[in-house]
Coordinates of C-alpha atoms in Angstrom, one line a residue:
X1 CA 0.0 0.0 0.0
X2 CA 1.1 3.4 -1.2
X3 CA 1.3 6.1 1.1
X4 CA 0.5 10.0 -0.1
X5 CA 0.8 12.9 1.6
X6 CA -1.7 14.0 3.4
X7 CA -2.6 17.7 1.5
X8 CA -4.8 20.1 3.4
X9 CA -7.0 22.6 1.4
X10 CA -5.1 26.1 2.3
X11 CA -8.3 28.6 1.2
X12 CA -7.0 31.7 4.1
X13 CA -3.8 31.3 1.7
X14 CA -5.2 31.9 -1.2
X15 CA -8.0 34.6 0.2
X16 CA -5.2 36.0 0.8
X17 CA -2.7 35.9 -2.1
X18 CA -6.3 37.0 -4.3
X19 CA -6.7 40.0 -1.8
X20 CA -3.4 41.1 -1.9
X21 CA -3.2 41.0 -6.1
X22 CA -6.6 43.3 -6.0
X23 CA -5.3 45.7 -3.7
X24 CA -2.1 45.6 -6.0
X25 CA -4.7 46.4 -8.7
X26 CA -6.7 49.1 -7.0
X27 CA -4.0 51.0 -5.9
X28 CA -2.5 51.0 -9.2
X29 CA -5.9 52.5 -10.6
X30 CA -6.4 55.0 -8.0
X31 CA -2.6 55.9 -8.9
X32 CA -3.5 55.9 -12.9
X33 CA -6.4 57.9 -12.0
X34 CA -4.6 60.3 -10.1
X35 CA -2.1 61.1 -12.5
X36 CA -5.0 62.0 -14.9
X37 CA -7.9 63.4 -13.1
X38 CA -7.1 66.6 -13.4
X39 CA -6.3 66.6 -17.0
X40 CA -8.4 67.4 -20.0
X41 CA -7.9 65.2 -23.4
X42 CA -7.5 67.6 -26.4
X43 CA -6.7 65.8 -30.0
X44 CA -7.0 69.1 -31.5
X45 CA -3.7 71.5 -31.4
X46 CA -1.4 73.6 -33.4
X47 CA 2.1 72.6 -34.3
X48 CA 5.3 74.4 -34.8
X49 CA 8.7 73.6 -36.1
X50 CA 7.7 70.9 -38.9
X51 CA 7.0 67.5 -39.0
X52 CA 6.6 65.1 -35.6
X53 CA 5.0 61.7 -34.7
X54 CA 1.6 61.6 -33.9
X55 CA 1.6 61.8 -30.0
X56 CA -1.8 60.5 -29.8
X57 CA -3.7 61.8 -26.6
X58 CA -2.5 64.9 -25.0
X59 CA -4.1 65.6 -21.6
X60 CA -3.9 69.3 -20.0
X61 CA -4.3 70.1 -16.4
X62 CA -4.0 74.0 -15.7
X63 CA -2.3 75.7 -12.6
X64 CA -4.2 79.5 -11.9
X65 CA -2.7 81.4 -9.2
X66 CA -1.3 77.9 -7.9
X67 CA -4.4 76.1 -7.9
X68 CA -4.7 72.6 -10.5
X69 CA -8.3 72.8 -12.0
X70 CA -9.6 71.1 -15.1
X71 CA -10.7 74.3 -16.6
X72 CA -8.8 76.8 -18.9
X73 CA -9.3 80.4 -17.6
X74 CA -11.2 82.9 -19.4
X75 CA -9.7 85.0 -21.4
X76 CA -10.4 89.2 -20.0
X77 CA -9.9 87.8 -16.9
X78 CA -6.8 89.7 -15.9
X79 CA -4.5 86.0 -16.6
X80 CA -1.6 85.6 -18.5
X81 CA 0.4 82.0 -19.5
X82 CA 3.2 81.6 -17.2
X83 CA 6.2 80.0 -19.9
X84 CA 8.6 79.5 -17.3
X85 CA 6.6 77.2 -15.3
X86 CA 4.3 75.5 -18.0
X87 CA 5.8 72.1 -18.7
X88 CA 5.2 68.7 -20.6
X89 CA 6.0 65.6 -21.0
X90 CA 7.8 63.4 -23.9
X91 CA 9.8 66.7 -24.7
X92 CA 7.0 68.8 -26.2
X93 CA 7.8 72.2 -25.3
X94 CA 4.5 74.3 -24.2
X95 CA 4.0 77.7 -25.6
X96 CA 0.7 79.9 -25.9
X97 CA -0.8 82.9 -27.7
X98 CA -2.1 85.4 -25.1
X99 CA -4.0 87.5 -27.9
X100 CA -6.2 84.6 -29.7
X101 CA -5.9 82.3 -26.3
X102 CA -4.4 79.0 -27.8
X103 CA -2.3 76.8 -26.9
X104 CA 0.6 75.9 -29.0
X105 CA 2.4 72.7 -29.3
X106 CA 6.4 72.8 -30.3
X107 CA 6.7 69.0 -30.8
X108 CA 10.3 69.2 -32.2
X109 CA 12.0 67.4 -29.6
X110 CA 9.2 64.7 -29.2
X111 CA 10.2 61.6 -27.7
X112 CA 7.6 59.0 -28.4
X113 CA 6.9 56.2 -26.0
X114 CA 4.7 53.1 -25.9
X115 CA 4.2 53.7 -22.5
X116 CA 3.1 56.9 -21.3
X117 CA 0.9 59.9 -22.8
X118 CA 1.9 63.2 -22.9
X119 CA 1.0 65.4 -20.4
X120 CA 0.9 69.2 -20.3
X121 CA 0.7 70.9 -17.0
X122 CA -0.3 74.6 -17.9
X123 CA 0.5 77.4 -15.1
X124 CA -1.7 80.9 -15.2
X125 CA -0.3 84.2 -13.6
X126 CA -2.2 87.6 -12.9
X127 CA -1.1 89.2 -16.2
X128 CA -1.7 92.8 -15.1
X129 CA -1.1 95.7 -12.9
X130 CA -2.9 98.3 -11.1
X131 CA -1.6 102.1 -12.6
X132 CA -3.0 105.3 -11.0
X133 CA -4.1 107.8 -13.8
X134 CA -6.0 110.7 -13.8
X135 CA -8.9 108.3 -14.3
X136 CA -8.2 106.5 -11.5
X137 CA -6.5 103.2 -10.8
X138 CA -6.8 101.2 -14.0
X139 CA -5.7 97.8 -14.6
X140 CA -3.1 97.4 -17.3
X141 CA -2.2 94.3 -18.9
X142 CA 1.7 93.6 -19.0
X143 CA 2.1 92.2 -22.4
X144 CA 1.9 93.6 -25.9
X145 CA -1.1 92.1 -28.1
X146 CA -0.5 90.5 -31.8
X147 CA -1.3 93.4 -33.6
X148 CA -1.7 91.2 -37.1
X149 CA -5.0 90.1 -35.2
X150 CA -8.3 92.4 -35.0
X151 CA -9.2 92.6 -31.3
X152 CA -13.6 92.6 -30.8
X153 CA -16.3 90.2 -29.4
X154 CA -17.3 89.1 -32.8
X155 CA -16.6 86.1 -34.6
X156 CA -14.7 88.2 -37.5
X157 CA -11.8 88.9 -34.9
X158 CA -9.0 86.1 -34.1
X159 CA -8.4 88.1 -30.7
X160 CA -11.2 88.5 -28.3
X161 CA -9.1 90.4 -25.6
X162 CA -10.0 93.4 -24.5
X163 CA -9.2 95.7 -22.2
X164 CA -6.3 98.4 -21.2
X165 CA -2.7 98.0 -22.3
X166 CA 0.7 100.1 -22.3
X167 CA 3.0 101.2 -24.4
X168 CA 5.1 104.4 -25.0
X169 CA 4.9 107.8 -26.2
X170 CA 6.6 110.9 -27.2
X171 CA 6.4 111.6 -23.3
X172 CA 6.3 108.2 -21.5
X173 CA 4.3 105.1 -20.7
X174 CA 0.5 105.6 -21.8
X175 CA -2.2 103.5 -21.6
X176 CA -4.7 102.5 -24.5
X177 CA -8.2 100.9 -24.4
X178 CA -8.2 98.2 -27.0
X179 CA -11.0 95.9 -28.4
X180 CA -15.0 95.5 -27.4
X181 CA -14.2 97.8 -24.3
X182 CA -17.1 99.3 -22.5
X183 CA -16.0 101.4 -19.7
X184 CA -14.2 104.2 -21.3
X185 CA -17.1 106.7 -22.4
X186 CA -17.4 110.3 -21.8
X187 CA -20.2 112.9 -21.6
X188 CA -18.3 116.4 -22.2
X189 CA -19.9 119.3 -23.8
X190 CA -23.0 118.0 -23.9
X191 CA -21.9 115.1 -26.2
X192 CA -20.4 111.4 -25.8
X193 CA -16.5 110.8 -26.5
X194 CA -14.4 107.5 -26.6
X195 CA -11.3 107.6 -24.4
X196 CA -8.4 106.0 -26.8
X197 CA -5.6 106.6 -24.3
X198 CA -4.2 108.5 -21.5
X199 CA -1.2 110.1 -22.9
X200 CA 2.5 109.9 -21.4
X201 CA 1.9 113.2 -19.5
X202 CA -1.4 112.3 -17.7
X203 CA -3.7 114.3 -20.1
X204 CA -7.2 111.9 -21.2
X205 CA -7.1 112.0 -25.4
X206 CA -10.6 110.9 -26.5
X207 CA -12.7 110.5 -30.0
X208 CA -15.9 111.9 -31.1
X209 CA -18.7 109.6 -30.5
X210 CA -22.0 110.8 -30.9
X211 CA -25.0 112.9 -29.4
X212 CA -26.2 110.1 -27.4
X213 CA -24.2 106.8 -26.2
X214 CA -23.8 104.5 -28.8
X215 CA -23.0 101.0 -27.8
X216 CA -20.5 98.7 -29.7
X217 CA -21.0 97.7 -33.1
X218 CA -24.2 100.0 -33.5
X219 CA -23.6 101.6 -37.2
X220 CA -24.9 105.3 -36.7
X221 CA -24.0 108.4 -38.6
X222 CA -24.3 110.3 -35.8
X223 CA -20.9 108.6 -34.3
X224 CA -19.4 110.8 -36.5
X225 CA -19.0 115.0 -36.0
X226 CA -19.6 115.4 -40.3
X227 CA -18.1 114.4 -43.9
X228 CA -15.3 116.2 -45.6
X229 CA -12.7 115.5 -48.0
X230 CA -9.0 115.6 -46.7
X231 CA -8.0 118.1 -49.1
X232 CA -9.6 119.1 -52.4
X233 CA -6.2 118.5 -54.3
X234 CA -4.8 114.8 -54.7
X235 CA -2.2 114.8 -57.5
X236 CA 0.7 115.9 -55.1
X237 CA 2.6 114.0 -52.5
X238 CA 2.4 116.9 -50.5
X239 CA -1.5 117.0 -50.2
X240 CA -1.6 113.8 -47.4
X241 CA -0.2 117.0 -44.7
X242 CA -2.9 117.9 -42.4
X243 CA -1.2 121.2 -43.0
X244 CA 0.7 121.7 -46.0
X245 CA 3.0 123.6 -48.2
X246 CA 4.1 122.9 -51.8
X247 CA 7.6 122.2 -52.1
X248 CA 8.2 121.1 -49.3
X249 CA 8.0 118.1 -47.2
X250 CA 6.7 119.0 -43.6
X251 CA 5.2 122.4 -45.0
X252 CA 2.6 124.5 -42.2
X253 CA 1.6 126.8 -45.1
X254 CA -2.1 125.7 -45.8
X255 CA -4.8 124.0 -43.7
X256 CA -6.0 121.0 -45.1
X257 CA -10.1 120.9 -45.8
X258 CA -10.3 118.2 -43.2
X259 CA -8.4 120.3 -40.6
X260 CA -10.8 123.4 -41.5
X261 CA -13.6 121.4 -41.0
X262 CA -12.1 120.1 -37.5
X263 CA -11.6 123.8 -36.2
X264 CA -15.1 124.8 -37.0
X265 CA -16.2 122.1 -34.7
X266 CA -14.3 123.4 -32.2
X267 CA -15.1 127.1 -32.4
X268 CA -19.2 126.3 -32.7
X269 CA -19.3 123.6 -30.3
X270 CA -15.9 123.7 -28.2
X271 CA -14.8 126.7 -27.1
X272 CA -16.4 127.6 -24.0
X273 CA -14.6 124.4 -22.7
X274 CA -11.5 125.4 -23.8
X275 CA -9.9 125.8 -19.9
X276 CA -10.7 121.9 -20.3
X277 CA -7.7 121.4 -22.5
X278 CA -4.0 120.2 -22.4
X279 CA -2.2 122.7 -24.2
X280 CA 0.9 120.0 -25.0
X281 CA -0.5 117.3 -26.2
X282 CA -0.6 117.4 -30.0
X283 CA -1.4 115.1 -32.8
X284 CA 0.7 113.3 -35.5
X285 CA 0.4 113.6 -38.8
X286 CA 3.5 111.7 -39.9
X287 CA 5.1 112.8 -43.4
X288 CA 8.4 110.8 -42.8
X289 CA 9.0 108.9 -45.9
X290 CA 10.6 105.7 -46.8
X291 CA 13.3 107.3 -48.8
X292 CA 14.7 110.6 -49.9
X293 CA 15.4 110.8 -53.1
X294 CA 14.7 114.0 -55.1
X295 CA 11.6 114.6 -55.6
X296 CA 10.2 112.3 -53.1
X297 CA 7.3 113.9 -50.9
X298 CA 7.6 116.5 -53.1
X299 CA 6.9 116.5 -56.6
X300 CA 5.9 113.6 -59.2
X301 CA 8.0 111.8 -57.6
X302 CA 6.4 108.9 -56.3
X303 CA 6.6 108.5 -52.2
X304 CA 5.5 105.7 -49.1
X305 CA 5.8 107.6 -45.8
X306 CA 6.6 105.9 -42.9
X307 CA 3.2 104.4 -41.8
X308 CA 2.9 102.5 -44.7
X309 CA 5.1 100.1 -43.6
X310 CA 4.0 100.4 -39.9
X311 CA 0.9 99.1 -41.2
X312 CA 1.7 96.5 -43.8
X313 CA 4.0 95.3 -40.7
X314 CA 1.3 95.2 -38.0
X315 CA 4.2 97.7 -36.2
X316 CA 1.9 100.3 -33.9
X317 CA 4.5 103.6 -32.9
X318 CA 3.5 106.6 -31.2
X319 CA 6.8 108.2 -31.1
X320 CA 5.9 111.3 -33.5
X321 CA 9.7 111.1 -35.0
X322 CA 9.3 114.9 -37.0
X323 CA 8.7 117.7 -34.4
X324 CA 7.3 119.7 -37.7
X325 CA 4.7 116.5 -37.9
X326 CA 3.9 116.8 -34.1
X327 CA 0.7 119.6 -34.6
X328 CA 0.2 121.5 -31.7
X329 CA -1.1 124.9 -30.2
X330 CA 1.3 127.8 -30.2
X331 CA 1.1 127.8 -26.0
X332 CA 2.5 124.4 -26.4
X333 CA 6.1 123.5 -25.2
X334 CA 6.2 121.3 -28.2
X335 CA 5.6 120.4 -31.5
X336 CA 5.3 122.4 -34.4
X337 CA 2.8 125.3 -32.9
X338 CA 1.3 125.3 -35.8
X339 CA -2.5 124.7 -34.5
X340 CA -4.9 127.8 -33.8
X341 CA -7.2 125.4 -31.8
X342 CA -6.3 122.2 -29.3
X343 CA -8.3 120.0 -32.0
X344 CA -6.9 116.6 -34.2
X345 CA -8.1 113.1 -35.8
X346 CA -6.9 110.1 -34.5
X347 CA -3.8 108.3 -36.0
X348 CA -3.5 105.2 -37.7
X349 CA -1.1 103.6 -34.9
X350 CA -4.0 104.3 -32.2
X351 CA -6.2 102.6 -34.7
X352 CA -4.4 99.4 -34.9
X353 CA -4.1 99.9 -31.1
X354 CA -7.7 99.9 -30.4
X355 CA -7.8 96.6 -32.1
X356 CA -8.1 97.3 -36.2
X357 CA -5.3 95.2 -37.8
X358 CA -2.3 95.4 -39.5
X359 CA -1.5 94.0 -42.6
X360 CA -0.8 94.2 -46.4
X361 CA -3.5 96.7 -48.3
X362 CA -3.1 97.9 -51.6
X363 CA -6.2 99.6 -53.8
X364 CA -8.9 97.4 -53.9
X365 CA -6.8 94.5 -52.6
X366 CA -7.2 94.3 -48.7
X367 CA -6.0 91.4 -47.1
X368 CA -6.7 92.9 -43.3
X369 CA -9.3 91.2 -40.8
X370 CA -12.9 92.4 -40.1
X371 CA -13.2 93.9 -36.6
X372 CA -16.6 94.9 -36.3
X373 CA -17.7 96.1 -32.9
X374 CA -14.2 97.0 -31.5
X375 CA -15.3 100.4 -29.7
X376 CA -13.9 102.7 -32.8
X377 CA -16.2 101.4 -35.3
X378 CA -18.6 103.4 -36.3
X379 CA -20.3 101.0 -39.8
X380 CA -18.9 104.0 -41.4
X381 CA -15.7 105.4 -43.4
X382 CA -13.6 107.9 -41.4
X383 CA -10.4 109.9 -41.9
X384 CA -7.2 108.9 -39.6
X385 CA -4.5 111.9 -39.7
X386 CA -1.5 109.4 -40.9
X387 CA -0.2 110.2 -44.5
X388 CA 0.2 106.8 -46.3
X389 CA 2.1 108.5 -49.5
X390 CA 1.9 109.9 -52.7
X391 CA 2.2 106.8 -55.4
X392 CA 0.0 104.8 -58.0
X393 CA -2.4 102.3 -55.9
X394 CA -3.9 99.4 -58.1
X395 CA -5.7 99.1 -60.4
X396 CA -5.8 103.2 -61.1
X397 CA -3.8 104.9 -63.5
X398 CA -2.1 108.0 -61.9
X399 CA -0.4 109.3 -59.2
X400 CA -2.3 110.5 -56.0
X401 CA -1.9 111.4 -52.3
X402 CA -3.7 109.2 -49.8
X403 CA -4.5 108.6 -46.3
X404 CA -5.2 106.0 -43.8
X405 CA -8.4 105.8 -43.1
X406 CA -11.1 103.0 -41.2
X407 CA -13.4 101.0 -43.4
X408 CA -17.0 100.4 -42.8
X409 CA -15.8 97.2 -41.2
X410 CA -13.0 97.6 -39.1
X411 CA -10.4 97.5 -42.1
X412 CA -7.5 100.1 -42.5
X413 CA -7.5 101.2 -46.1
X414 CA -5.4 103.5 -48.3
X415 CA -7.7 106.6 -49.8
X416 CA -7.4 109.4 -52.0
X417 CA -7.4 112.6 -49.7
X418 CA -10.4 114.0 -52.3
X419 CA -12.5 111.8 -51.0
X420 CA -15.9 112.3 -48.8
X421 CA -15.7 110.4 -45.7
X422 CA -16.5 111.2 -42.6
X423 CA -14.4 112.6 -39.7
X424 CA -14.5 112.2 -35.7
X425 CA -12.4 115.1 -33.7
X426 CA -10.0 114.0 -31.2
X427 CA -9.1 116.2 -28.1
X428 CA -7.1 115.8 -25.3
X429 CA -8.5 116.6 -21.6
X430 CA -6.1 118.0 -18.8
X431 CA -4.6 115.4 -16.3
X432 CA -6.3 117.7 -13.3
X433 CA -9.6 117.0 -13.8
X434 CA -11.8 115.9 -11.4
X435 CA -13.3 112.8 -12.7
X436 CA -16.9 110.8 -11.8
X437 CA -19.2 107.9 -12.8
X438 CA -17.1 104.9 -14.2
X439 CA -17.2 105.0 -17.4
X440 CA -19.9 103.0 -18.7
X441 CA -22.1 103.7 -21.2
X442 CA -24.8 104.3 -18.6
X443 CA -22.9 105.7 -15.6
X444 CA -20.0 107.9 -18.5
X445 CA -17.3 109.7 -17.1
X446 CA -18.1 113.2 -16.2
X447 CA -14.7 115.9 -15.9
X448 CA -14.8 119.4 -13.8
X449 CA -12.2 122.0 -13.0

């Protein structure tokens, strides 16, 4: 007879061995849930620097003032991307475009694995800065917008930011409302004004904007202070001067029709307010030209002045580099003291500043975006103060002088200075005001001495 060994049914040992494999599992899940729960999946993405391997997934989690969340912030919300703590995995380098608000991919050093997804942790700081004007204290955002991008509310704009942002002029840091703002209105002299910046010295410089308040993107005639050509003559380079003298290139000789129609607002509907005033801020009507070669700005000859290229290059400048181009009152410490009355248009370079956008224009051939309620539009034509040159545009036969001006929607366009369109004053307001309301289209800013 055989004898076996007696083999006893050991179920605690293998309750146990089953537990412990489950736990091994569970913990594992909880850990893979962890590392993910916080992230969103996004397929969708834009890539630079050429070709990579498909990365498949990409999850995001998003850092805002510290805190992880699953949700992007808002743009307008007073947050900008934080590049120097963003970070990925797999070597995909995280980068972001503040003005449109996408994310952007540089998958150039991508390191594909079987194993492990990439992950993008995306960190949000406070992207502005509190600034005391004579408005107030304003918040300022700290970084410079894509000015190839219109800036409104509307679909037709790449960049939905709005809001106040800095740059510099002739003297100093000023601040600019840009985009589908709605808290920079003004009641003064019994009619409704735009603020477009507060200058370098403190002063308030604001635009013409109707008998009543008019809110974004309404089209209204009245938005505008009449209709005028810029000057009657167009077959000189010398005719896109605000104030002009044949011959010569920055010539104070002759008002332009557009500036006498300006001054007659001023003296009928102005100049009881004229203590109101900053007596050294001026306006620029640039003449500089691209090159100098006889004849140029001059003659027949024919001529681009400088904000043709500041334009076709999306390049904003307020730095009024002619002091002959820089109009301003004789009382003025500056400037050209050319001005009877403390009166201008607005220039291109606040235009593309307020969130009209850059880009290549020529004749009937405008390849610029649509910005349709961004606060300056008015659904009408309206002369800027910014000389584009004195050339052939295309698809007409001669030489003419034109002017920037802003389209029915949104566009900057290059005009003959013969034409009818309309025109909005611009005036600039002393720093010492005493300021109430806030600015709204119900509750406007109000100024006293």
């Amino acid at each position: 007879m055989k004898l076996e060994k007696f083999k006893v049914k050991n179920t605690k040992k293998k309750f146990i061995i089953i537990f412990t494999v489950c736990c091994i599992l569970l913990l594992g899940g909880v850990f893979l849930y962890a590392s993910f729960a916080v992230f969103t999946e996004e397929k969708q993405f834009n890539v630079i620097n050429g070709t990579y391997q498909d990365p498949g997934d990409i999850y995001f989690a998003y850092y805002v003032d510290g805190v992880i969340t699953r949700d992007l912030p808002k743009q307008n919300t007073g947050y900008i991307f934080d590049e120097e703590q963003s970070n990925c995995t797999n070597g995909v380098v995280p980068t972001f475009d503040n003005s449109s608000w996408k994310f952007i991919a540089d998958y150039s050093g991508y390191n594909a694995t079987d194993y492990t997804r990439t992950k993008c942790n995306l960190y949000f700081k406070t992207g502005t800065k509190t600034v005391s004007t004579s408005l107030g204290n304003l918040s300022v955002y700290t970084y410079t917008p894509d000015f190839t991008m219109s800036a409104c509310d509307d679909v037709t704009c790449e960049s939905h930011e709005k809001g106040v942002f800095e740059t510099t002029d002739d003297d100093g840091p000023t601040y600019y409302y840009r985009g589908s703002v709605e808290n920079n209105y003004v009641s003064f002299a019994g009619y409704y004004w735009r603020i477009i910046r507060i200058n370098g010295n403190g002063s308030i410089r604001m635009i013409y904007d109707g008998t009543v308040a008019h809110p974004n993107g309404e089209a209204s005639e009245d938005r505008s202070a009449g209709s005028s050509d810029f000057n009657s003559n167009r077959n000189m380079p010398t005719y896109v001067g605000y104030m002009y003298t044949s011959g010569e290139a920055h010539g104070l000789g002759t008002s332009s029709t557009i500036k006498q129609a300006n001054d007659n607002f001023y003296t009928s509907k102005l100049s009881s307010y004229s203590s109101y005033f900053d007596s050294n801020s001026g306006f620029c009507g640039d003449r500089n030209s691209l090159n100098q070669n006889s004849g140029v700005s001059t003659g027949t000859v024919a001529t681009y002045n400088k904000g043709y290229i500041r334009v076709a290059s999306s390049q904003p400048n307020l730095i009024c580099e002619n002091s002959r181009d820089y109009y301003t009152i004789s009382s003025s410490s500056k400037g050209n003291k050319a001005l009877n009355y403390p009166i201008g248009l607005i220039t291109v370079d606040e235009i593309m500043l307020a969130g009209s956008s850059g880009g290549i224009f020529d004749g009937e051939y405008n390849f610029q975006k649509i910005s349709l309620n961004n606060y300056l539009i008015t659904g009408y034509p309206f002369w800027s103060m910014t000389p584009v040159g004195g050339y052939i545009p295309f698809s007409y036969a001669d030489l003419g002088a034109l002017v920037f001006n802003i389209n029915d929607r949104g566009s900057i366009d290059d005009t003959y200075v013969h034409m009818i369109f309309y025109f909005r004053p611009v005036i600039n307001i002393r720093s010492n005001v005493k300021v109430s309301g806030d600015g709204t289209m119900q509750n406007p800013y109000n100024f006293a001495l």
